[in-house]
Structure formats: structure tokens, C-alpha cells
Coordinates of C-alpha atoms in Angstrom, one line a residue:
M1 CA 0.1 -0.1 0.2
I2 CA 1.3 3.5 -1.0
P3 CA 1.7 5.3 2.0
K4 CA 0.3 8.6 2.7
A5 CA 1.1 12.0 1.7
S6 CA 0.5 13.6 4.9
G7 CA 3.6 14.6 7.2
L8 CA 5.9 14.1 4.0
L9 CA 8.6 16.9 4.7
D10 CA 8.5 15.6 8.3
K11 CA 9.7 12.1 7.2
L12 CA 12.4 13.4 4.5
G13 CA 15.1 13.7 6.6
K14 CA 17.6 15.9 7.5
P15 CA 16.3 19.8 7.3
E16 CA 18.8 20.7 5.1
F17 CA 17.9 18.1 2.7
I18 CA 14.3 19.2 2.7
V19 CA 15.5 22.7 1.9
I20 CA 17.7 21.7 -1.1
L21 CA 15.0 19.5 -2.3
L22 CA 12.7 22.2 -2.3
K23 CA 15.0 25.4 -3.9
S24 CA 16.3 23.0 -6.7
G25 CA 12.2 21.7 -7.0
G26 CA 11.3 25.8 -7.3
I27 CA 14.4 26.4 -9.7
K28 CA 13.1 23.6 -11.9
I29 CA 9.5 24.4 -12.2
A30 CA 11.0 28.2 -13.2
S31 CA 13.0 26.1 -15.8
V32 CA 10.3 24.3 -17.3
A33 CA 7.6 27.1 -17.5
V34 CA 10.1 29.2 -19.4
V35 CA 11.3 26.4 -21.8
F36 CA 7.9 25.6 -22.3
L37 CA 6.9 29.2 -22.6
T38 CA 9.7 29.0 -25.2
S39 CA 8.8 26.3 -27.6
V40 CA 5.2 27.7 -27.4
F41 CA 6.7 30.5 -28.8
L42 CA 8.7 29.1 -31.4
S43 CA 5.6 27.0 -32.5
R44 CA 3.7 30.1 -32.9
V45 CA 6.2 32.2 -34.9
L46 CA 8.2 29.4 -37.1
T47 CA 6.3 26.9 -39.1
P48 CA 6.4 23.5 -38.4
E49 CA 9.2 22.8 -41.2
G50 CA 11.2 25.5 -39.0
Y51 CA 10.7 24.5 -36.0
G52 CA 11.7 21.2 -36.9
I53 CA 14.7 22.2 -39.4
Y54 CA 15.9 24.1 -35.0
T55 CA 15.1 20.8 -33.1
Y56 CA 17.1 18.6 -35.8
A57 CA 20.1 20.8 -35.8
F58 CA 19.9 21.0 -31.7
S59 CA 19.5 17.3 -31.0
I60 CA 22.3 16.5 -33.5
A61 CA 24.7 18.9 -31.5
M62 CA 23.9 17.6 -28.1
L63 CA 24.1 14.2 -29.5
A64 CA 27.8 15.2 -30.9
S65 CA 28.5 16.8 -27.4
L66 CA 27.8 13.8 -25.4
P67 CA 30.9 12.0 -25.5
L68 CA 32.5 15.3 -24.7
H69 CA 30.8 15.6 -21.2
G70 CA 28.2 12.6 -20.5
G71 CA 31.0 10.7 -19.2
L72 CA 33.5 13.0 -17.4
A73 CA 30.3 14.8 -15.9
S74 CA 29.4 11.6 -14.2
L75 CA 32.6 10.4 -13.2
I76 CA 33.4 13.8 -11.5
V77 CA 30.4 13.9 -9.2
R78 CA 31.1 10.5 -7.6
S79 CA 35.2 11.2 -7.7
V80 CA 34.4 14.8 -6.3
A81 CA 32.3 13.9 -3.3
Q82 CA 35.1 10.8 -2.5
Y83 CA 38.1 12.5 -2.6
Q84 CA 36.1 15.0 -0.2
V85 CA 35.5 12.4 2.0
N86 CA 39.0 11.3 1.9
S87 CA 40.6 15.4 1.8
R88 CA 42.5 14.6 -1.3
W89 CA 41.9 18.1 -2.6
S90 CA 44.7 17.9 -5.1
F91 CA 43.1 15.2 -7.3
I92 CA 39.7 17.4 -7.3
K93 CA 42.2 20.2 -8.9
G94 CA 43.4 17.7 -11.1
I95 CA 40.1 16.2 -12.2
K96 CA 38.9 19.7 -13.1
R97 CA 41.8 20.5 -15.2
R98 CA 41.9 17.4 -17.2
A99 CA 38.2 17.5 -17.9
N100 CA 38.5 21.0 -19.5
Q101 CA 41.2 20.0 -21.5
L102 CA 39.7 17.1 -22.9
V103 CA 36.3 19.0 -23.8
I104 CA 37.8 22.0 -25.7
V105 CA 40.1 19.5 -27.8
G106 CA 37.4 17.5 -28.4
S107 CA 34.7 19.9 -29.4
L108 CA 37.2 20.8 -32.0
L109 CA 38.0 18.1 -33.5
V110 CA 33.7 17.3 -33.4
G111 CA 33.1 20.4 -35.1
I112 CA 35.7 20.2 -37.6
V113 CA 34.2 16.6 -38.6
L114 CA 30.4 18.3 -38.5
F115 CA 31.1 21.2 -40.4
L116 CA 32.9 18.9 -43.3
F117 CA 29.9 17.3 -43.5
Y118 CA 27.0 20.1 -43.1
K119 CA 28.6 22.2 -45.7
D120 CA 26.7 20.3 -48.4
L121 CA 23.4 20.9 -47.3
D122 CA 20.8 22.1 -49.8
N123 CA 18.6 23.8 -47.4
T124 CA 20.1 27.2 -46.5
A125 CA 17.7 27.4 -43.0
A126 CA 19.0 23.9 -42.1
R127 CA 23.4 24.3 -42.9
L128 CA 22.9 27.8 -41.2
S129 CA 21.3 26.4 -38.3
H130 CA 23.6 23.3 -38.1
N131 CA 26.8 25.2 -38.9
A132 CA 25.5 27.7 -35.9
S133 CA 24.8 24.7 -33.5
L134 CA 28.6 24.0 -33.6
L135 CA 29.5 26.7 -31.4
I136 CA 27.0 25.3 -28.6
I137 CA 28.9 21.9 -28.5
P138 CA 32.2 23.4 -26.5
I139 CA 29.7 25.6 -24.6
I140 CA 27.6 23.1 -23.3
S141 CA 30.3 20.4 -22.6
L142 CA 32.4 23.0 -20.4
A143 CA 28.9 24.1 -18.8
A144 CA 28.1 20.4 -17.8
I145 CA 31.7 19.9 -16.2
R146 CA 31.1 23.1 -13.9
T147 CA 27.9 21.8 -13.0
A148 CA 29.7 18.4 -12.0
L149 CA 31.9 19.9 -10.0
L150 CA 29.0 21.7 -7.9
R151 CA 27.5 18.5 -7.6
G152 CA 30.4 17.0 -6.0
F153 CA 30.9 20.1 -3.7
N154 CA 27.4 19.0 -2.7
K155 CA 26.5 22.6 -4.1
P156 CA 23.4 21.5 -6.6
I157 CA 21.2 24.7 -6.4
W158 CA 24.3 26.8 -7.7
G159 CA 25.0 24.4 -10.3
Q160 CA 21.3 24.4 -11.4
L161 CA 20.9 28.1 -11.5
P162 CA 23.0 28.7 -14.8
D163 CA 21.6 26.1 -16.9
D164 CA 18.3 26.0 -15.5
I165 CA 17.8 30.0 -15.5
V166 CA 20.3 31.9 -16.8
R167 CA 20.1 30.3 -20.3
P168 CA 16.8 30.0 -20.9
Y169 CA 15.4 33.1 -19.6
C170 CA 18.3 34.7 -21.4
W171 CA 17.1 32.8 -24.8
L172 CA 13.9 33.8 -24.3
A173 CA 14.7 37.1 -24.1
L174 CA 17.3 37.3 -26.5
L175 CA 14.0 36.0 -29.0
V176 CA 11.5 38.4 -27.8
V177 CA 13.7 41.3 -28.5
V178 CA 14.8 40.0 -32.2
Y179 CA 11.0 39.2 -33.2
N180 CA 10.2 42.7 -32.3
Y181 CA 13.0 44.0 -34.4
S182 CA 13.5 41.4 -37.1
F183 CA 12.7 38.5 -38.9
I184 CA 12.6 34.6 -36.8
S185 CA 14.2 31.6 -38.9
P186 CA 16.0 28.9 -37.8
Q187 CA 18.8 29.6 -37.6
V188 CA 18.7 33.0 -35.7
V189 CA 17.0 31.4 -33.1
M190 CA 20.0 28.6 -33.0
G191 CA 22.1 31.8 -33.0
M192 CA 20.7 33.4 -29.7
H193 CA 20.7 30.1 -28.4
V194 CA 24.5 30.1 -28.7
I195 CA 24.5 33.5 -27.0
A196 CA 22.4 32.4 -24.2
A197 CA 24.4 29.7 -23.2
F198 CA 27.7 31.4 -23.3
I199 CA 26.4 34.0 -20.9
A200 CA 25.3 31.2 -18.7
L201 CA 28.4 29.7 -18.9
V202 CA 30.2 33.1 -17.5
V203 CA 27.8 33.3 -14.4
G204 CA 28.1 29.2 -13.6
Q205 CA 31.8 29.6 -13.5
K206 CA 31.7 32.6 -11.4
F207 CA 29.4 30.9 -9.3
L208 CA 32.2 28.0 -9.4
I209 CA 34.7 30.0 -8.1
N210 CA 32.7 31.3 -5.2
E211 CA 32.1 27.6 -4.0
M212 CA 34.9 25.8 -4.7
P213 CA 36.3 25.0 -1.0
V214 CA 39.5 27.0 -0.1
A215 CA 41.5 23.6 0.7
V216 CA 40.9 22.9 -3.4
K217 CA 42.1 26.5 -4.2
K218 CA 45.2 25.8 -1.8
A219 CA 46.2 22.4 -3.1
G220 CA 48.7 21.7 -5.7
V221 CA 47.6 19.4 -8.7
E222 CA 47.4 15.4 -9.1
Y223 CA 46.3 13.5 -11.2
E224 CA 45.0 9.6 -11.7
N225 CA 44.4 9.6 -15.1
H226 CA 44.2 5.5 -15.9
T227 CA 41.7 5.3 -13.2
W228 CA 39.9 8.5 -14.3
L229 CA 39.9 7.0 -17.8
K230 CA 39.2 3.4 -16.8
G231 CA 35.8 4.9 -15.1
M232 CA 35.3 7.5 -17.7
L233 CA 34.6 5.0 -20.3
P234 CA 31.5 2.8 -18.6
F235 CA 29.8 6.4 -18.0
T236 CA 30.7 7.6 -21.1
V237 CA 29.2 4.6 -23.1
I238 CA 26.6 5.2 -20.5
A239 CA 25.8 9.1 -21.5
G240 CA 26.5 8.3 -25.1
I241 CA 23.6 5.3 -25.4
Q242 CA 21.2 7.6 -23.3
M243 CA 21.7 10.7 -25.3
I244 CA 20.8 8.1 -28.3
N245 CA 17.7 7.0 -26.7
S246 CA 16.5 10.4 -25.9
Q247 CA 17.1 11.4 -29.5
L248 CA 16.6 8.6 -31.6
D249 CA 13.3 9.6 -32.0
V250 CA 14.1 13.4 -34.0
L251 CA 16.9 11.7 -36.1
M252 CA 14.7 9.1 -37.1
I253 CA 12.0 11.1 -37.9
G254 CA 14.1 13.8 -39.8
L255 CA 16.0 11.2 -41.6
M256 CA 12.6 8.8 -42.5
L257 CA 9.9 11.5 -42.9
N258 CA 10.4 15.7 -43.0
H259 CA 11.6 18.4 -40.9
S260 CA 8.0 19.3 -40.4
D261 CA 7.1 16.1 -38.9
V262 CA 10.4 16.8 -36.4
G263 CA 8.4 19.9 -35.5
V264 CA 4.7 18.4 -34.8
Y265 CA 6.6 15.3 -32.8
Q266 CA 8.5 17.9 -30.9
V267 CA 5.3 19.7 -29.6
A268 CA 4.5 16.2 -27.8
A269 CA 8.2 15.5 -26.7
Q270 CA 8.3 18.9 -25.1
I271 CA 4.9 18.6 -23.3
V272 CA 5.8 15.1 -21.7
T273 CA 8.9 16.3 -20.0
L274 CA 6.5 18.0 -17.6
I275 CA 5.6 14.4 -16.4
S276 CA 9.4 13.1 -15.7
F277 CA 10.5 16.8 -14.0
P278 CA 9.6 15.9 -10.4
L279 CA 12.4 12.9 -11.0
I280 CA 14.5 15.1 -12.7
I281 CA 14.9 17.5 -9.5
V282 CA 15.2 14.6 -7.3
N283 CA 18.1 13.2 -9.2
Y284 CA 19.8 16.4 -9.7
V285 CA 19.9 16.6 -5.5
V286 CA 20.5 13.0 -4.4
A287 CA 23.0 11.9 -7.0
Q288 CA 26.1 13.4 -4.6
K289 CA 24.4 11.9 -1.5
F290 CA 24.3 8.8 -3.0
A291 CA 28.0 8.5 -4.1
V292 CA 28.9 9.4 -0.4
Q293 CA 26.1 6.9 1.3
F294 CA 27.9 4.1 -0.6
S295 CA 31.4 5.0 -0.3
L296 CA 30.2 4.8 3.5
K297 CA 28.2 1.6 3.2
E298 CA 25.0 3.1 4.0
S299 CA 22.6 1.2 2.2
A300 CA 19.8 2.0 4.7
K301 CA 20.3 5.7 4.5
V302 CA 20.7 5.2 0.7
Q303 CA 16.6 3.0 0.7
K304 CA 15.3 5.7 3.0
I305 CA 16.2 8.2 0.1
I306 CA 15.0 6.3 -2.3
Y307 CA 11.6 5.9 -0.2
D308 CA 11.1 9.5 0.4
T309 CA 11.6 10.8 -2.9
A310 CA 9.6 8.1 -4.6
K311 CA 6.7 9.2 -2.7
I312 CA 7.1 12.9 -4.1
V313 CA 7.6 11.5 -7.5
V314 CA 4.2 9.3 -7.1
I315 CA 1.9 12.5 -5.4
I316 CA 3.2 14.7 -9.0
S317 CA 3.6 12.5 -11.8
V318 CA 0.5 10.2 -11.9
P319 CA -2.0 12.9 -11.6
M320 CA 0.0 15.7 -14.4
A321 CA 0.0 12.1 -16.7
I322 CA -3.9 11.8 -16.5
L323 CA -4.6 15.0 -17.1
F324 CA -2.5 15.1 -20.0
I325 CA -3.9 12.0 -21.5
M326 CA -7.8 13.3 -20.5
F327 CA -7.0 17.1 -21.9
G328 CA -4.1 16.7 -24.0
E329 CA -5.7 17.3 -27.6
V330 CA -7.7 20.6 -26.2
F331 CA -4.3 21.3 -24.6
I332 CA -2.3 21.9 -28.0
R333 CA -4.7 23.2 -29.9
L334 CA -5.3 25.8 -27.7
V335 CA -1.4 26.2 -27.0
F336 CA 0.4 25.7 -30.0
G337 CA -2.4 25.8 -32.5
A338 CA -4.5 23.4 -34.3
V339 CA -1.4 23.3 -37.3
Y340 CA 0.0 20.6 -34.3
S341 CA -3.0 18.8 -33.3
T342 CA -1.9 15.6 -35.1
S343 CA 0.9 15.6 -31.9
Y344 CA -1.8 14.4 -29.5
T345 CA -1.5 10.7 -30.7
P346 CA 2.4 10.8 -29.9
L347 CA 1.6 12.6 -26.7
V348 CA -0.4 9.7 -25.2
I349 CA 2.2 7.1 -26.1
L350 CA 5.0 9.1 -24.8
V351 CA 3.3 10.3 -21.3
C352 CA 2.7 6.1 -20.4
G353 CA 6.4 5.7 -20.9
Q354 CA 7.4 8.5 -19.3
L355 CA 5.1 7.8 -16.5
V356 CA 6.7 4.4 -15.9
N357 CA 10.4 6.0 -16.3
A358 CA 9.0 9.0 -13.0
L359 CA 8.1 5.9 -11.3
M360 CA 11.1 3.6 -11.3
G361 CA 12.9 6.3 -9.6
S362 CA 16.5 7.1 -10.0
V363 CA 17.9 3.8 -11.1
A364 CA 20.4 4.5 -13.3
I365 CA 22.1 7.1 -10.9
L366 CA 21.5 4.7 -8.1
L367 CA 23.9 1.8 -10.0
N368 CA 26.1 4.7 -11.2
M369 CA 27.2 5.7 -7.9
A370 CA 27.2 2.3 -6.4
G371 CA 29.7 1.5 -8.6
H372 CA 27.6 -0.6 -11.4
E373 CA 28.3 1.4 -14.1
T374 CA 28.3 -2.2 -16.4
Y375 CA 25.1 -2.8 -15.7
V376 CA 23.5 0.5 -16.7
A377 CA 25.7 0.3 -19.9
K378 CA 23.8 -2.9 -20.8
G379 CA 20.5 -1.8 -19.9
F380 CA 21.1 1.2 -22.3
G381 CA 22.8 -0.8 -24.8
M382 CA 20.1 -3.1 -25.1
S383 CA 17.6 -0.6 -25.1
V384 CA 19.2 1.6 -28.0
L385 CA 19.2 -1.4 -30.3
L386 CA 15.0 -2.5 -29.3
N387 CA 14.9 1.7 -30.2
I388 CA 16.6 1.1 -33.7
I389 CA 14.9 -1.5 -34.4
L390 CA 11.5 -0.7 -33.2
N391 CA 11.9 2.5 -35.5
L392 CA 12.8 0.9 -38.3
F393 CA 9.6 -1.1 -38.4
L394 CA 7.3 1.3 -36.7
V395 CA 8.0 4.9 -38.1
P396 CA 7.8 3.8 -41.8
E397 CA 4.1 2.3 -41.1
W398 CA 2.8 4.9 -38.3
G399 CA 5.1 7.7 -39.0
I400 CA 5.3 10.0 -35.6
A401 CA 3.0 8.0 -33.6
G402 CA 5.8 4.7 -34.5
A403 CA 8.4 6.6 -32.9
A404 CA 6.6 7.6 -29.8
T405 CA 5.6 3.8 -29.3
A406 CA 9.6 2.9 -30.2
T407 CA 10.4 5.0 -27.5
A408 CA 8.2 4.2 -24.8
I409 CA 9.0 0.7 -25.2
T410 CA 12.4 1.2 -24.8
I411 CA 12.3 3.8 -21.7
I412 CA 9.8 0.7 -19.9
V413 CA 12.1 -1.8 -21.1
W414 CA 15.4 -0.4 -19.5
N415 CA 13.9 1.4 -16.5
L416 CA 12.6 -2.3 -15.7
Y417 CA 15.9 -4.0 -16.4
M418 CA 17.8 -1.7 -13.8
A419 CA 15.5 -1.8 -11.5
R420 CA 16.1 -5.5 -11.0
A421 CA 19.4 -5.0 -11.4
L422 CA 19.5 -2.7 -8.4
W423 CA 17.3 -5.2 -6.3
V424 CA 20.3 -7.9 -7.6
K425 CA 23.1 -6.0 -6.8
E426 CA 22.6 -4.2 -4.0
S427 CA 19.5 -5.5 -2.1
L428 CA 17.6 -2.1 -2.9
K429 CA 14.2 -1.5 -4.0
A430 CA 13.9 1.4 -7.0
G431 CA 11.1 4.3 -7.0
V432 CA 7.9 2.7 -6.6
F433 CA 8.9 -0.7 -5.4
S434 CA 10.1 0.6 -2.5
L435 CA 6.0 1.9 -1.8
I436 CA 4.5 -1.0 -2.2
G437 CA 7.2 -4.2 -1.3
S438 CA 10.2 -5.9 -2.3
Q439 CA 8.3 -8.8 -3.5
V440 CA 7.2 -7.1 -7.0
I441 CA 11.3 -7.5 -8.0
G442 CA 12.5 -10.5 -5.9

């Protein structure tokens, strides 16, 4: 039986954890709100084709950036948390410096390869949008390193503010200004995003300097290159596969259908992110705590955090999912316009998949922080193969609904696999299973 919500905050544990969770939640709500408003704005000022061009270019840029920072970010969160426990300050400075070097060199190489590929695109708007997106790759990657360091220092709020508040609000403000004085096109949208991302990077760097422990600033520099490389590879595979899974639907629609279909599908994908935002908040706050508790071998405390945060996710995500299934079509017509009404069917399908994702909780982060990255990599690896196969069969037959179906099935499969792995390896009950009993997993 799922516990009642009454007295929830009193049971969440230490007061500072409650404060951080509430602050992080407030920031994420503000972020989700502005990102959603921006998507509505773009859907109104761009045609579905134009919206699809921007979405497709940005998806490829995000996919290209993941090998540069995805594995590093997870490694940094875990390593910095553990280094602090053992007062190994010089290694924190070392991993920070090495991460920045890898991102800068990697971004240059990726940018050159993609530029050579994009120069032959016939569609001018698409070519310019893709070229502009190359500038955002190093900015996003360096920002991810900065965010990971702040999370490792147990400063998740300062880590959130640049990417969740500064970047999206600056982006929307720039778009509104340009719209009032000029013409909005996909390449202009991408250019404004690059400027906003750079502003956020500068602000985030200032936060990192202010919040970095004095002991780290005064320490020398030591490296564990072999250890970091060994630890980073599974994280990189995980992050790369996870990004492929998250962007594969858009990429397949762009390859097999057209930019207009990408734009229509993106409306559904943007709405469905609202279902998972409670879990995103939880993941952001608890990753560092999981790393510390696993380092101290405090499994009971880990399970308590899982149990408490699962209640929050259930209370928020389930009602939201029901509302979008019942009234999603009306919502799309009123907010985005009748031209996007065909996104309702993929919306319902994606809501089902994201609801399962939310209810399973922080399974991937738990396995990563416990040192079981290989299980996460296997889970994501199997899921990406399943996703590709399903997209190849379903997109030609069902269009964007087929892409949504492939994505939803994939999400459900890898979540169940990792929930099972968490139970087998650590005897920890994931997400909603912690509320209804271990017999569901065992």
C-alpha cells in the first residue's frame, strides 16, 4: 500500500536535505515553465518545418556533445564527492583541469568533422542552423563540467541556476527582442541560443569560483589519469547511449520523414517532459548523497532516500499524466495551435513511457553511484538496439506515432531491467517498488 502524503516533509530526513530539495524544485519549475513558454513561442513564430529544422540541428549538436562531457560529468560527481570524504583536494583540482582540456580538444575535433559534413546541405536554413549549432557544443560541454563540480561539492542549487535559469530566460528574452525588430528564422533561434548559453557559462564559472572549497584552491595538482579513464569509459558509454535513446526518435523522424514532422513531434516531446520533471529534480539533488552513502556503505540510508523521494514523484507525476491523457488534445490546440493537433497521439504514448520512467525513480544514478556502471551500460545498450529496430519498423508504418511507440517501449524496458539489477546487486528497491513491497522485484 502506498503511504499517504500527509506529513511527508517531516519524514524526508535532515532539514538541509528538505531545503535543498525544495529550492531545487523551485528552480526546476521555473526552468520548465520558461522552456515550455519558449517552445510555445517558437511553435507560433516558426512554421512546423522551421521548428523542425531548429529541433533537428540542436538534437544533433546535443548528441555530438555527449561523448565530450557525459561520461566526465558523472565521473566528476562521484569522484569529487569521494575525494572530499578522504580530503584528497589536489586530485579535485586535477580532475577539473583534465576535464576542461578534454572538452576543448574534443569540441574542436567534433566541430571540424561536422562542419565538413554540413557544408554540402542544400537547404540554406538547415545549413546555417547546423553550422551555428557547432558553437554550442563546447559551451554546453564546459557548462556540464562546471555543473558536475558544483554537484560534487554538494552545491546543487548553484549548479542548477546557470543552465536552468540564466540560459533559458536569456534565450527567451533575446528571441523576443529579435522578434520585435527583425525576422525569426531557425538559424536566428540557434544563434540566440548560443549567446544565451555563453552568458550562462560565464555566470556558472563565477559560481564555481565562489563555491569551491578553500582547500581545493590552495592544493597542488595531482592526476589519476588511468583511474579516471577507466572510470570514465563506462560512464561515457552510458551517457552516449542514453542520449541516443533520448534523441533517436527525432533523428529517425528527420531521416525517414521530414522537418515538419519533427516540429509536430517536438511539441509532444516538449509537453511530456513535464511528467518527468519531479524525477529530474530528485536526481539532481540526490546523486552526490548516493555517492557519499555508498562510499560509507550506508545502504539503509540510501533506501530511506529512495523511499522518501519516490513518494514525491508519485504524488506529482501520476495526476499530471492523467490530465494530459484526458485533455491533451484540447491543450495542444489552445496553446500550440491547430496545426500541431496531430501531436496528441504521440503525446499519449510518450506520457505512458515517461510515467513508468518517473515511477522507477533514480535507477541509473543509483547503479552509477554504487559502482555498477556496467549494468547501466548494458541496460542502455540493449535499449538503444531495441529502439533502433522498433523505429525502423514502426516509423514507416505509423509515422510520428511509431517513433513515440518505439521510445515508450524502450523506456519501459530499460527501467525494469535496471530496477531488477539494483535489487540483485544492492538489495535496494527502486522507486515505486520501495512503496509497495520488495516482492514485486524479488
